[in-house]
Amino acid sequence: MAADREQVYIAGVAESPLGKVADHTELSMVALAAREALGEAGMTLKDVDGLFVNYMGEEGSVQVGEYLGIQPAYADSTDIGGASFEAFVNHAFAAISSGRCEVALIAYASRQRSRRGRPRQMGTDNYTLTGQFEGPYGLVMPISHYALLAARRMHEFGITPEQMAEVAVTARNWAKLNPKSWIRDPLTIADVLASPMMCTPYRKLDCCLITDGGGAVVVTSKARARDAAKRAIRVLGTGESHTHWHASQIRDMTASPGAAAAQAAFGMAGIGPDDVDVLEPYDNFTGAVLQHLEDLGFCKRGEGGAFVEGGRLGPGGALPSMTMGGGLSYCHPGALGILLIIEAVRQLRHEAGARQVKDARIGVAHGIGGVIHSSSSTVVLARE
Amino acid sequence: MSDKTPEARAEPFGDPLSAPFWAAAERRELVAQRCEACGRYQFYPRPFCLSCNGDRMAWATVKGTGTIYSQSVVHLAAIPGFEPPYTVAVVALDEGPHLTTNIIGGASAIGDRVRLAWRPREGMPPLPVFEKEEKR
Ligand SMILES: [Zn+2]
């Protein structure tokens, strides 16, 4: 049994406004989510002494700290892309268990849909390595980058477009059960395969949404988690890693930093993939989910395509995954990682309504970041 | 780096480490760093060898032949100067390094043998791209 100090909990979670947000800024969205998540934890902004944010300005925690009136004892604006948020749970665990802070607030919001701010070209500064060696080739960020990974996966393992499309259909089947999903219309594999080609092998419906959204997560000590208004969920294991920035620096495009992150998280938790009741994988592209399933050990390398067939990840399937509808159908505000944690916690609290996975006890959130799967991070959570 | 030829001091992009690469590109020669101690090629350039920690890095001309490691045909008109469809790729050079690049001159597939070609650029050194080997 871990010492009390090494028992760390998620005591509150909340989404910011989602979808198309006209009446807020990113900062006010973060403020609303933070207040709601802290309310679940039985706390207010005044209790926060650790602040963890990414993408919220040049000096993220400084700017969000000012807006929220927080003067943290522990600040972290680590940027490993969309995977930052699972990594923040890892960092918050270390900070809390070593006594550096006691109430960690992780927060994020984006209005990338409303502001149409997402750049498509990278490496426009010729001084940089990206500008010299990648920018001049017309890569469309990040679709063509992830398409390179999927194309290699198809070549090595015989993965089919139908298998990747099944991931999009699965996400949609969950989204139908979530009133907050951006899109809830029926979707078939044929629909995905008939959608416009973007960057081979990816078609429009293999790619995630572009929406506004965000959220907040409160991580705290066992002692402070006792105040929570809702059931606190134990953080059993965490891990993170990154391997490359440029496409040319990837030696093996069917491997990823996710294997190291997952191994660290499961190792710390002392459990394995067979123990997982609900999975929240970062589904920015359909093919990425196959990589995650292999990295997390749910199937062998190269078998992710066959694994997802027949609705195995869908409602009623053996491994319920993307249960809020995922980045493919629910919400993808530029960085999805924080929403994966929020959904995993709700599933483990048994408050997910029509999409609730029965008796869920162990949940995993698995994030990725970078324009070409540079980084990964894994959080293993438990209902006690 | 020991390379002190005059052209190596020209820095078209303000990057002193990559200057010899672009100077060679002006001559339509593709070069990569090669460690004199362990023989490994290293791309892009660093001040020493990441494999063996060796200091003596020389620029070696590579054959300009390789295999398509992965590729994607872009059907989006999202990047100025690129008219779809066009092919972005990672090519594995026979000497070892991978390069992000374009495949020009028609349809291609992962595993195809390719050879070096050069794309001229206004006011900048030409850019290494690749074409299928059997095409001339
Ligand atoms: Zn060496």
Tab-separated table of C-alpha atoms in Angstrom, chain B residues 39-84:
chain	number	residue	atom	x	y	z
B	39	GLY	CA	31.378	6.183	-40.193
B	40	ARG	CA	27.708	6.981	-39.476
B	41	TYR	CA	25.873	9.541	-41.551
B	42	GLN	CA	23.999	12.235	-39.674
B	43	PHE	CA	21.254	14.421	-41.081
B	44	TYR	CA	20.561	17.250	-40.288
B	45	PRO	CA	23.961	18.523	-39.080
B	46	ARG	CA	25.009	18.766	-35.430
B	47	PRO	CA	28.313	19.938	-33.921
B	48	PHE	CA	29.340	16.342	-33.089
B	49	CYS	CA	28.281	12.737	-33.708
B	50	LEU	CA	25.210	11.673	-31.723
B	51	SER	CA	26.139	7.996	-32.226
B	52	CYS	CA	29.702	7.919	-30.858
B	53	ASN	CA	30.210	11.439	-29.495
B	54	GLY	CA	33.019	11.947	-32.038
B	55	ASP	CA	34.083	15.479	-32.927
B	56	ARG	CA	35.359	14.951	-36.457
B	57	MET	CA	32.352	15.439	-38.705
B	58	ALA	CA	33.029	15.739	-42.442
B	59	TRP	CA	30.608	16.502	-45.256
B	60	ALA	CA	30.287	13.571	-47.641
B	61	THR	CA	28.525	13.543	-50.978
B	62	VAL	CA	25.827	10.861	-51.057
B	63	LYS	CA	24.811	8.934	-54.171
B	64	GLY	CA	21.375	10.483	-54.284
B	65	THR	CA	19.618	7.140	-54.513
B	66	GLY	CA	17.199	5.651	-52.043
B	67	THR	CA	13.797	4.154	-51.319
B	68	ILE	CA	10.469	5.788	-50.517
B	69	TYR	CA	9.944	5.080	-46.804
B	70	SER	CA	6.531	6.733	-46.673
B	71	GLN	CA	4.498	9.089	-48.815
B	72	SER	CA	1.201	10.955	-48.935
B	73	VAL	CA	-0.504	12.511	-51.931
B	74	VAL	CA	-1.853	15.911	-50.902
B	75	HIS	CA	-5.275	16.750	-52.373
B	76	LEU	CA	-5.687	20.037	-50.497
B	77	ALA	CA	-4.869	23.447	-51.889
B	78	ALA	CA	-3.577	24.723	-48.555
B	79	ILE	CA	0.049	25.717	-49.178
B	80	PRO	CA	1.014	28.653	-51.393
B	81	GLY	CA	2.955	27.481	-54.468
B	82	PHE	CA	1.709	23.888	-54.310
B	83	GLU	CA	-1.041	22.801	-56.656
B	84	PRO	CA	-2.708	19.509	-55.716
